[in-house]
Structure formats: structure tokens, C-alpha cells
Amino acid sequence: VGLMLLVVIFLAYFLPGYLAGGLAAIIALFAFIEASIRGRLDQLITSVTFALTLIAALVLLYQFYWEIIVLVVLAAGVYILFDNLRELIR
């Protein structure tokens, strides 16, 4: 933890433009070392994979929001159409 604080101070003082990326790298390295020592590396990798999957899904939802809305409305229309046809056949 002490070394991590020294690296944060070094980043803030000498490389302030890289502070956000440096902090992310330091935290990731600290979590990796901690999980390795405690023998929970597989759990860490699973958690990171799940978090990245969720972030990727949110990015896709943001990028294709209107296309998804159109598909949902189209699917609802097709469902209503088939329901009406089934009712008409009876």
C-alpha cells in the first residue's frame, strides 16, 4: 500500500496528464497481486470478465438505442398481428 501511494504521488507530480490511466493501472495491479497472494485469482478474473461484459452491453445499448427501439416495436407489431390472425381463424 505504501508503494502504491508513492507511485500515485509520483504520477500526480511528474506526469499529471497520465493520472487517470496510471491510477487505473495501479489499482488493477494491486488487485491482481492481492488476488494472487490470497489464491482467488480465478474469482478476480471472473468478476473482471463479468464487469467488462456489462460495460460492453451498455455501450452497445447506447450505440444502437434507436435500432433496438425499432426492433422492439416491430416485434410487438408482429406479435399483435399473429395474435389477431389466430383469433380470426377460431
mmCIF file of C-alpha atoms in Angstrom:
data_model
loop_
_atom_site.group_PDB
_atom_site.id
_atom_site.type_symbol
_atom_site.label_atom_id
_atom_site.label_comp_id
_atom_site.label_asym_id
_atom_site.label_seq_id
_atom_site.Cartn_x
_atom_site.Cartn_y
_atom_site.Cartn_z
ATOM 1 C CA VAL A 1 0.000 0.000 0.000
ATOM 2 C CA GLY A 2 2.864 2.353 0.803
ATOM 3 C CA LEU A 3 4.481 1.759 -2.577
ATOM 4 C CA MET A 4 1.133 2.372 -4.241
ATOM 5 C CA LEU A 5 0.830 5.751 -2.507
ATOM 6 C CA LEU A 6 4.345 6.690 -3.602
ATOM 7 C CA VAL A 7 3.532 5.819 -7.208
ATOM 8 C CA VAL A 8 0.340 7.912 -7.046
ATOM 9 C CA ILE A 9 2.318 10.885 -5.730
ATOM 10 C CA PHE A 10 4.935 10.353 -8.459
ATOM 11 C CA LEU A 11 2.213 10.286 -11.113
ATOM 12 C CA ALA A 12 0.455 13.356 -9.741
ATOM 13 C CA TYR A 13 3.656 15.373 -9.531
ATOM 14 C CA PHE A 14 5.634 14.330 -12.610
ATOM 15 C CA LEU A 15 3.001 13.012 -15.034
ATOM 16 C CA PRO A 16 -0.328 14.720 -14.262
ATOM 17 C CA GLY A 17 -1.628 14.072 -17.777
ATOM 18 C CA TYR A 18 -1.457 10.333 -17.214
ATOM 19 C CA LEU A 19 -3.033 10.354 -13.753
ATOM 20 C CA ALA A 20 -6.338 8.668 -14.664
ATOM 21 C CA GLY A 21 -4.745 5.868 -16.679
ATOM 22 C CA GLY A 22 -1.982 5.463 -14.136
ATOM 23 C CA LEU A 23 -4.451 5.164 -11.271
ATOM 24 C CA ALA A 24 -6.421 2.540 -13.180
ATOM 25 C CA ALA A 25 -3.241 0.574 -13.868
ATOM 26 C CA ILE A 26 -2.081 0.825 -10.240
ATOM 27 C CA ILE A 27 -5.441 -0.329 -8.886
ATOM 28 C CA ALA A 28 -5.561 -3.216 -11.387
ATOM 29 C CA LEU A 29 -2.029 -4.278 -10.477
ATOM 30 C CA PHE A 30 -2.801 -4.058 -6.759
ATOM 31 C CA ALA A 31 -5.974 -6.145 -7.189
ATOM 32 C CA PHE A 32 -4.066 -8.722 -9.250
ATOM 33 C CA ILE A 33 -1.281 -9.055 -6.679
ATOM 34 C CA GLU A 34 -3.765 -9.223 -3.787
ATOM 35 C CA ALA A 35 -5.855 -11.910 -5.513
ATOM 36 C CA SER A 36 -2.745 -13.896 -6.412
ATOM 37 C CA ILE A 37 -1.494 -13.904 -2.839
ATOM 38 C CA ARG A 38 -4.881 -14.900 -1.412
ATOM 39 C CA GLY A 39 -5.425 -17.603 -4.036
ATOM 40 C CA ARG A 40 -8.543 -16.015 -5.511
ATOM 41 C CA LEU A 41 -7.224 -15.185 -8.948
ATOM 42 C CA ASP A 42 -9.955 -17.170 -10.715
ATOM 43 C CA GLN A 43 -12.647 -15.229 -8.847
ATOM 44 C CA LEU A 44 -10.975 -11.919 -9.784
ATOM 45 C CA ILE A 45 -10.797 -12.887 -13.450
ATOM 46 C CA THR A 46 -14.455 -13.942 -13.401
ATOM 47 C CA SER A 47 -15.507 -10.667 -11.791
ATOM 48 C CA VAL A 48 -13.481 -8.572 -14.229
ATOM 49 C CA THR A 49 -14.886 -10.524 -17.174
ATOM 50 C CA PHE A 50 -18.444 -10.008 -15.944
ATOM 51 C CA ALA A 51 -17.859 -6.272 -15.409
ATOM 52 C CA LEU A 52 -16.359 -5.841 -18.881
ATOM 53 C CA THR A 53 -19.261 -7.769 -20.403
ATOM 54 C CA LEU A 54 -21.739 -5.489 -18.676
ATOM 55 C CA ILE A 55 -19.866 -2.384 -19.837
ATOM 56 C CA ALA A 56 -19.769 -3.707 -23.412
ATOM 57 C CA ALA A 57 -23.518 -4.395 -23.303
ATOM 58 C CA LEU A 58 -24.188 -0.854 -22.081
ATOM 59 C CA VAL A 59 -22.007 0.599 -24.849
ATOM 60 C CA LEU A 60 -23.891 -1.445 -27.444
ATOM 61 C CA LEU A 61 -27.210 -0.334 -25.980
ATOM 62 C CA TYR A 62 -26.078 3.290 -26.160
ATOM 63 C CA GLN A 63 -24.784 2.992 -29.731
ATOM 64 C CA PHE A 64 -27.789 1.125 -31.120
ATOM 65 C CA TYR A 65 -30.564 2.612 -28.965
ATOM 66 C CA TRP A 66 -32.901 3.651 -31.782
ATOM 67 C CA GLU A 67 -32.354 0.458 -33.749
ATOM 68 C CA ILE A 68 -33.273 -1.568 -30.658
ATOM 69 C CA ILE A 69 -36.408 0.538 -30.125
ATOM 70 C CA VAL A 70 -37.451 -0.021 -33.760
ATOM 71 C CA LEU A 71 -36.903 -3.786 -33.420
ATOM 72 C CA VAL A 72 -38.940 -3.937 -30.210
ATOM 73 C CA VAL A 73 -41.830 -2.019 -31.801
ATOM 74 C CA LEU A 74 -41.611 -4.208 -34.905
ATOM 75 C CA ALA A 75 -41.646 -7.382 -32.785
ATOM 76 C CA ALA A 76 -44.648 -6.102 -30.833
ATOM 77 C CA GLY A 77 -46.452 -5.352 -34.100
ATOM 78 C CA VAL A 78 -45.742 -8.828 -35.489
ATOM 79 C CA TYR A 79 -46.922 -10.408 -32.231
ATOM 80 C CA ILE A 80 -50.173 -8.419 -32.295
ATOM 81 C CA LEU A 81 -50.684 -9.291 -35.977
ATOM 82 C CA PHE A 82 -50.277 -13.040 -35.361
ATOM 83 C CA ASP A 83 -52.486 -12.855 -32.283
ATOM 84 C CA ASN A 84 -55.215 -11.169 -34.317
ATOM 85 C CA LEU A 85 -54.852 -13.741 -37.114
ATOM 86 C CA ARG A 86 -55.076 -16.603 -34.633
ATOM 87 C CA GLU A 87 -58.204 -15.047 -33.132
ATOM 88 C CA LEU A 88 -59.701 -14.575 -36.598
ATOM 89 C CA ILE A 89 -59.104 -18.239 -37.502
ATOM 90 C CA ARG A 90 -61.003 -19.510 -34.441
#
